[in-house]
Short mmCIF file of C-alpha atoms and ligand atoms in Angstrom, two decimals:
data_model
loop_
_atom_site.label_atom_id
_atom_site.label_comp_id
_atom_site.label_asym_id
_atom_site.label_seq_id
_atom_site.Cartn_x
_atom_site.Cartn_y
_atom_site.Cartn_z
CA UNK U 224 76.72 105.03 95.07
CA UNK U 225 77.85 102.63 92.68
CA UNK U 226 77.39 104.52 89.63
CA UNK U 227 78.51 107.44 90.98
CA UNK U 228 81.51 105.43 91.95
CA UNK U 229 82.25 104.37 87.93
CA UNK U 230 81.74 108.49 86.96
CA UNK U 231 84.18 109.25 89.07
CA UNK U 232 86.55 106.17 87.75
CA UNK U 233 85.44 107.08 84.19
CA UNK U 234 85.97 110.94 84.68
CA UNK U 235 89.42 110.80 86.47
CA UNK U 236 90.66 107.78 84.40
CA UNK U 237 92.77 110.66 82.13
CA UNK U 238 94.64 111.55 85.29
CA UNK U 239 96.51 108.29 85.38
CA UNK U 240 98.67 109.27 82.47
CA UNK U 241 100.01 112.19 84.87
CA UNK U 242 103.29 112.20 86.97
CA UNK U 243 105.31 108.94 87.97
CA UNK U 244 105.24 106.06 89.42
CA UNK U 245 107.55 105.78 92.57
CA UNK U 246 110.95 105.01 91.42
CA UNK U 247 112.76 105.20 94.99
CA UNK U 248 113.02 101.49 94.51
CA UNK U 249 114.03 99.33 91.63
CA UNK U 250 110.62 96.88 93.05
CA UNK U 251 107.99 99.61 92.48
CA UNK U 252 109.01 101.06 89.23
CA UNK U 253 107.02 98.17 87.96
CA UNK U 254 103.59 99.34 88.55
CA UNK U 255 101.15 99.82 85.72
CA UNK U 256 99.90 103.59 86.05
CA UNK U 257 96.69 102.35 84.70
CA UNK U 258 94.98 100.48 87.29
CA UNK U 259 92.93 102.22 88.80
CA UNK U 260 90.26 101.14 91.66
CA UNK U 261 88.03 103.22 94.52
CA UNK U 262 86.36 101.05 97.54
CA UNK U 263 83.96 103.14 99.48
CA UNK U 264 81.91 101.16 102.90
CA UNK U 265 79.15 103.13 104.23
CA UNK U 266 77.76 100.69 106.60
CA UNK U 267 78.24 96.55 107.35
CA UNK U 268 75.56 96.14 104.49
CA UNK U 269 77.40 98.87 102.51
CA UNK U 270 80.67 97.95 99.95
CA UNK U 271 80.78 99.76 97.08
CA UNK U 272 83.71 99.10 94.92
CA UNK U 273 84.92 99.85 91.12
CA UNK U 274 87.78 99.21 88.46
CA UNK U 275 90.66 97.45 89.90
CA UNK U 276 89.90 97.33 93.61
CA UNK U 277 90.96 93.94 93.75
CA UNK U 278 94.25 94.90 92.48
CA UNK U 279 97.20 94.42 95.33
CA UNK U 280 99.61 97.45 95.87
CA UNK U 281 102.05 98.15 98.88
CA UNK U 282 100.44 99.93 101.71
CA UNK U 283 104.08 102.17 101.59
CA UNK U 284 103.37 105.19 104.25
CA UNK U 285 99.65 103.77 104.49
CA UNK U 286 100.72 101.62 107.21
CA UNK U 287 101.87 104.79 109.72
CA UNK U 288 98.53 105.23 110.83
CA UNK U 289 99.03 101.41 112.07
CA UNK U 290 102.15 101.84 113.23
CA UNK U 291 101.00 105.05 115.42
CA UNK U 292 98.06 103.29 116.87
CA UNK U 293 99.78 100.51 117.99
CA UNK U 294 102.56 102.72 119.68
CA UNK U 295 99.26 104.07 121.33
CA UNK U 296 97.83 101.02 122.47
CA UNK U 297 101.30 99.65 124.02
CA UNK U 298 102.75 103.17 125.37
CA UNK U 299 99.80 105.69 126.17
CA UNK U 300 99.47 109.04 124.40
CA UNK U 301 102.45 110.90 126.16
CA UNK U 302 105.21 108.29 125.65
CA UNK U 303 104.24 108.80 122.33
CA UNK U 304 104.54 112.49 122.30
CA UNK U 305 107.98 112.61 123.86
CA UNK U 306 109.24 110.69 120.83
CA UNK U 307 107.15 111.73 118.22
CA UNK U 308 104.99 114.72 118.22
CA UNK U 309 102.22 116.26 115.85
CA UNK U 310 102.97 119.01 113.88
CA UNK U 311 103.08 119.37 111.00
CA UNK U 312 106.20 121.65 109.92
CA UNK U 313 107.75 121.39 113.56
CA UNK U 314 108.90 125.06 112.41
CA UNK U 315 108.42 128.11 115.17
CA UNK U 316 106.00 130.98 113.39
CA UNK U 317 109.14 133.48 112.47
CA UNK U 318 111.46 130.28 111.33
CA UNK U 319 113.58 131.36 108.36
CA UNK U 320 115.87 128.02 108.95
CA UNK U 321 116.18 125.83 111.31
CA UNK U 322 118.88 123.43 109.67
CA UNK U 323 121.31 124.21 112.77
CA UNK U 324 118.41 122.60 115.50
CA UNK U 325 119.07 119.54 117.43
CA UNK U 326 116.38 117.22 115.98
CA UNK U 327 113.84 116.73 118.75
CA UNK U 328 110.02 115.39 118.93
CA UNK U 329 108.20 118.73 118.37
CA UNK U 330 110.00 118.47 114.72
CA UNK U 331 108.48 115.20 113.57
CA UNK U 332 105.25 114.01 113.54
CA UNK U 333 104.08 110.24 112.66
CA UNK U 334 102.96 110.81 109.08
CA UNK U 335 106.67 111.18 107.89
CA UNK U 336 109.21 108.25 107.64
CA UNK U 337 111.26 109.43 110.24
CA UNK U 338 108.68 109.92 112.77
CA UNK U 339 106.85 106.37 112.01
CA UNK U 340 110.61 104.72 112.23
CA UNK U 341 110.83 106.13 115.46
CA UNK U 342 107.63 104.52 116.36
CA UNK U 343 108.43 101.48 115.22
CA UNK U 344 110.79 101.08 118.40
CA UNK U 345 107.68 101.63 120.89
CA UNK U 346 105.90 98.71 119.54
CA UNK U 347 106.14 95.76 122.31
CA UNK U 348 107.66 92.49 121.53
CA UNK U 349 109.98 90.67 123.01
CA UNK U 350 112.35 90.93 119.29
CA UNK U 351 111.97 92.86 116.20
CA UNK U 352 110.06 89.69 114.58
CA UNK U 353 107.09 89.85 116.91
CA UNK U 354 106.84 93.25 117.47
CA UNK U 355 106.33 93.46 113.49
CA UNK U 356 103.88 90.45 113.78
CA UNK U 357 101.97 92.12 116.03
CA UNK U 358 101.56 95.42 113.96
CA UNK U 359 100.95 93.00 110.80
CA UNK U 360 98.12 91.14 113.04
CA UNK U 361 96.81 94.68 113.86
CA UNK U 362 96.59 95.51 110.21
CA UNK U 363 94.97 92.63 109.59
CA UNK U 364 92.55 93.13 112.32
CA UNK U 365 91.57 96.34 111.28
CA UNK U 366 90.88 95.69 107.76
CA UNK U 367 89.26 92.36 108.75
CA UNK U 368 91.12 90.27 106.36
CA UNK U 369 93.92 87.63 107.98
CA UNK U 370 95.13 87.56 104.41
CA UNK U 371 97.50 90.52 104.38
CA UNK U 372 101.14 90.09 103.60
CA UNK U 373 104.34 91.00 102.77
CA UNK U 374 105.56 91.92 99.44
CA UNK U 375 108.34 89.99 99.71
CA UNK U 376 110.40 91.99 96.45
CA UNK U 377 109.47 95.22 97.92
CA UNK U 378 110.67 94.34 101.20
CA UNK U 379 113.95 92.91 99.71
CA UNK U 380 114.07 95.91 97.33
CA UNK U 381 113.20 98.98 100.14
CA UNK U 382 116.04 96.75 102.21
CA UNK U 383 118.82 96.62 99.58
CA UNK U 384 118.20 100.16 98.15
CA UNK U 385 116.45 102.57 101.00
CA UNK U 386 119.49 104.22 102.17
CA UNK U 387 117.60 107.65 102.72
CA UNK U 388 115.57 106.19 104.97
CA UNK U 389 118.44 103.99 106.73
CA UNK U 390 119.99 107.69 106.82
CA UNK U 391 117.08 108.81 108.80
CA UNK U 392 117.34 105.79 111.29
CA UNK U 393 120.97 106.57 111.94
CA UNK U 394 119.71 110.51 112.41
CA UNK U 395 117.23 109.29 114.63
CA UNK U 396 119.93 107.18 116.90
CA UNK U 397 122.75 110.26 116.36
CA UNK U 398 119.97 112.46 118.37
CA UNK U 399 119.54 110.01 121.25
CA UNK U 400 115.82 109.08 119.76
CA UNK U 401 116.41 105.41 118.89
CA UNK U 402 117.75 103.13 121.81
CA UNK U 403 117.21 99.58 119.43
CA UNK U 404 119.64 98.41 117.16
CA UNK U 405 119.14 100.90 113.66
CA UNK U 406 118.77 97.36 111.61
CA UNK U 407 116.11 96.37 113.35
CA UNK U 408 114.70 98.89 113.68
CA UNK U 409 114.48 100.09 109.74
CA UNK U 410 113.91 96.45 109.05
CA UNK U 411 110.95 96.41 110.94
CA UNK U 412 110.06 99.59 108.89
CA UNK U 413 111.00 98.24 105.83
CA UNK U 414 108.31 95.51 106.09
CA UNK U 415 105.73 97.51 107.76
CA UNK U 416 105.92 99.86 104.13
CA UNK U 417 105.74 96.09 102.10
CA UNK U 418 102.61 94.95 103.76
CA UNK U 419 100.63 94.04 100.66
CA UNK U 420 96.65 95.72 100.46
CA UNK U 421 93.99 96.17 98.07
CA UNK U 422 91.54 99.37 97.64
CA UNK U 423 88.63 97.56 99.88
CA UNK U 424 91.63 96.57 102.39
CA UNK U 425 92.23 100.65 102.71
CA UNK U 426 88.50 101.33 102.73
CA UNK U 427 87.78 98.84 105.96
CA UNK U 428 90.71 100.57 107.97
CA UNK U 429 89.65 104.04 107.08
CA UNK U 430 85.79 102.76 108.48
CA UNK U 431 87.22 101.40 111.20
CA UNK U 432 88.87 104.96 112.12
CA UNK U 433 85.98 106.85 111.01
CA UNK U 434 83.84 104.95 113.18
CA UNK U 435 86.36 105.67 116.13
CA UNK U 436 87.90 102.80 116.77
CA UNK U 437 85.10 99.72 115.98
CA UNK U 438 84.68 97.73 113.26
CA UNK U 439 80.68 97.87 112.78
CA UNK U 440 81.60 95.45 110.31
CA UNK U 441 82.39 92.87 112.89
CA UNK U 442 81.14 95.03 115.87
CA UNK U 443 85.01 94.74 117.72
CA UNK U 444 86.62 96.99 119.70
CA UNK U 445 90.10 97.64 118.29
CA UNK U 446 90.85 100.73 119.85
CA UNK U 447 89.62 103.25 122.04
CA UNK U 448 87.64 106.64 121.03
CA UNK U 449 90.07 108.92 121.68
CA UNK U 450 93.03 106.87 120.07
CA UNK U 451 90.65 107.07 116.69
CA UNK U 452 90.67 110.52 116.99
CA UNK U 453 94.03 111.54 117.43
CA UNK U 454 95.12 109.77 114.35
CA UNK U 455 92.23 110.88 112.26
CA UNK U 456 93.29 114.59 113.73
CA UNK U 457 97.14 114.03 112.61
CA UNK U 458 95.52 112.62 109.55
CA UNK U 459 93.84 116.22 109.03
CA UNK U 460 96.97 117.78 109.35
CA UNK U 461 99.95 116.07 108.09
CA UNK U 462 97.98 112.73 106.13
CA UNK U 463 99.25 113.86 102.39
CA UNK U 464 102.66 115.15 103.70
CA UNK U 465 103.59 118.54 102.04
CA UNK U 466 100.04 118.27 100.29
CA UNK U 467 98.48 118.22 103.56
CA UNK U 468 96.92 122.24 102.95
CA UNK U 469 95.95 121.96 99.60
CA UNK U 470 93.94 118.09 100.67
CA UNK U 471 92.33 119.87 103.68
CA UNK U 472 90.69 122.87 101.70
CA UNK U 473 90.34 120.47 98.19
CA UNK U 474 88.49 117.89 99.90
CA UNK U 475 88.75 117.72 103.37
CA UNK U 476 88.54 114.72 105.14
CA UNK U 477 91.58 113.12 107.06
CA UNK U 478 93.53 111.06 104.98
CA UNK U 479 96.65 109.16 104.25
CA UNK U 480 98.34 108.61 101.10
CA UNK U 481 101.41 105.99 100.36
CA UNK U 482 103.95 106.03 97.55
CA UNK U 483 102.74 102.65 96.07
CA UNK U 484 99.41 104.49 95.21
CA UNK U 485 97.19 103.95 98.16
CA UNK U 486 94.84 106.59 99.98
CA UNK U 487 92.62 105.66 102.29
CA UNK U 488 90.41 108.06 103.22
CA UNK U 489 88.57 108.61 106.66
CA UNK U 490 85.03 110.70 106.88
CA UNK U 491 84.49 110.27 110.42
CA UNK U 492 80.91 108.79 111.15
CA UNK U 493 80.17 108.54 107.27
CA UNK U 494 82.52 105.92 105.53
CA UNK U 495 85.54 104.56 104.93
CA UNK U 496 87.33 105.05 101.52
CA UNK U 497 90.19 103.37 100.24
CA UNK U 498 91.71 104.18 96.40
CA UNK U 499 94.46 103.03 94.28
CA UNK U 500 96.22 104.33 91.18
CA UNK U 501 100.01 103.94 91.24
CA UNK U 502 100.65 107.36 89.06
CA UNK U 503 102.31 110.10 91.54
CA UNK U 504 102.63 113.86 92.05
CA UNK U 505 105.98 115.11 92.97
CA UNK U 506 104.98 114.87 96.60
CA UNK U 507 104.75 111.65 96.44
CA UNK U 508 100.67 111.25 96.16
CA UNK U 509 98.51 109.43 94.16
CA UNK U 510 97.16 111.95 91.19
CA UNK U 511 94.14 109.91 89.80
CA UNK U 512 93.62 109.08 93.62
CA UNK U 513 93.80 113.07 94.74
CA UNK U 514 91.19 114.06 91.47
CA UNK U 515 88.75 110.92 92.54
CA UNK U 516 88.50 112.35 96.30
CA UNK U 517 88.11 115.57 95.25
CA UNK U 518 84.99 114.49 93.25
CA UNK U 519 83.52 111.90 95.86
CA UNK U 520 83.88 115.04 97.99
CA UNK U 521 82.17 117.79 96.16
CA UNK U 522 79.24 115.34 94.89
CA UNK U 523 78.61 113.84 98.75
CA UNK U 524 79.56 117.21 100.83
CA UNK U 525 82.26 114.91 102.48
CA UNK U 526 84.33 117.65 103.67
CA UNK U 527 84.51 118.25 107.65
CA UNK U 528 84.91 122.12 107.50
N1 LIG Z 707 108.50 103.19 101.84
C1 LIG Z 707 108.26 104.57 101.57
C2 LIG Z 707 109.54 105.34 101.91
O1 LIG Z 707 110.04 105.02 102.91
C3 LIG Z 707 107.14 105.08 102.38
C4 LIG Z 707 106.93 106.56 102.16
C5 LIG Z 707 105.69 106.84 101.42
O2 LIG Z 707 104.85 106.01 101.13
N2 LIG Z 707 105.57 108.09 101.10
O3 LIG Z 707 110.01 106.22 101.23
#
């Protein structure tokens, strides 16, 4: 696996000269496009990792699978759903525009910011401080390392500067869909996008999901079956955002990308992936990362179709 592992980092390396790096925020313009790392667990004996898997990155939208399953575990699945739902376009078949609709649940879905702000309110804590300690203790849980942190600059840069997405808090509360302060609430958001991983950090989350819900690493319970499987199934189909299609026939696994360069990737009851490369497409997804799980996929039959 691990020489496989270093073809694939030596055959994709070109990619990294493609597209951007995110420039949303003043913070994570600084990221070298060339690092480049892949972290793949097969089993507790089983961590195979390459190039710069070491390397920390923000977690960015890699954290809203988090954030969903702990809106799971406090709430149930259809307090959930009445907030947030799971589709992917939220657009009926014969929708031409639907500009003019009230925004409601069936038009978000968890994977996008607005949807995982939203869910940022169901977390339970008694203040905004330790309902975002919880979800960081969660994270930390799941990718079995009580290390994770935030990025304090990214945090104080996404605060400063993320106006689109304090836009879509205030959308959220104009609707009736927010009843917390919008501060808070975004803050809480804000941090949960700054939670600092590496490649193997991805990889143990994604093995934890693929193995639905416990860590054979540690043999713990985190969550329960079905939880694992409705986030790996709203991985499926809205994971890479407006790339979600084009993943699912590519390589076709469920998946989750975030604008600091992360994917982790989820092949349920085979392994756990988690990749890095900071260089992204115009839909906000890692290229080098995208071309490396293409690969892994053709050369291992990953995909679930
Ligand atoms: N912090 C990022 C944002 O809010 C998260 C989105 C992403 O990773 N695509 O824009």
């Amino acid at each position: 696996m691990k020489e496989l592992l270093k073809e694939i980092l030596d055959k994709c390396y070109k990619y990294t000269d493609e597209g951007a790096v995110a420039n949303y925020i003043p913070e994570l313009a600084k990221a070298n496009r060339k690092e480049f790392g892949i972290c793949v667990i097969t089993d507790a004996n089983s961590v195979f990792a390459v190039g710069d898997h070491d390397k920390c990155f923000t977690m960015q939208s890699a954290i809203k699978p988090i954030i969903l399953l702990l809106a799971l575990m406090d709430n149930g699945e259809e307090k959930v759903r009445s907030l947030v739902g799971t589709e992917s376009t939220g657009k009926p078949f014969d929708a031409f525009n639907y500009s003019d609709q009230a925004l409601k649940n069936e038009h978000i879905n968890p994977m996008i910011n607005t949807g995982a702000i939203a869910l940022c309110s169901l977390i339970k804590g008694k203040d905004y401080e330790e309902k975002f300690r919880r979800l960081l203790n969660l994270a930390r849980k799941m990718a079995d390392n009580p290390n994770l942190e935030v990025d304090e600059n990214v945090y104080l840069s996404e605060k400063l500067t993320g106006n689109k997405n304090r836009a879509l808090a205030y959308m959220l509360k104009a609707y009736g869909m927010l009843e917390d302060n919008v501060e808070d609430v975004i803050d809480c958001y804000f941090k949960a996008c700054s939670i600092k991983a590496r490649s193997t950090d991805l990889a143990k989350i994604a093995f934890v999901l693929a193995n639905h819900g416990t860590n054979p690493l540690t043999g713990e319970e985190i969550c329960s079956r079905d939880y694992a499987k409705y986030i790996n199934a709203v991985l499926m189909t809205c994971g890479m955002y407006d790339g979600s299609g084009e993943f699912a026939v590519n390589v076709g696994i469920p998946a989750k990308s975030g604008v600091g360069g992360g994917i982790m990737g989820v092949v349920p009851n085979r392994m756990g992936i988690g990749i890095y490369s900071p260089a992204l497409d115009r839909k906000g997804n890692s290229i080098a990362g995208i071309k490396a799980l293409e690969m892994l996929s053709k050369k291992l039959d990953l995909s679930i179709f």
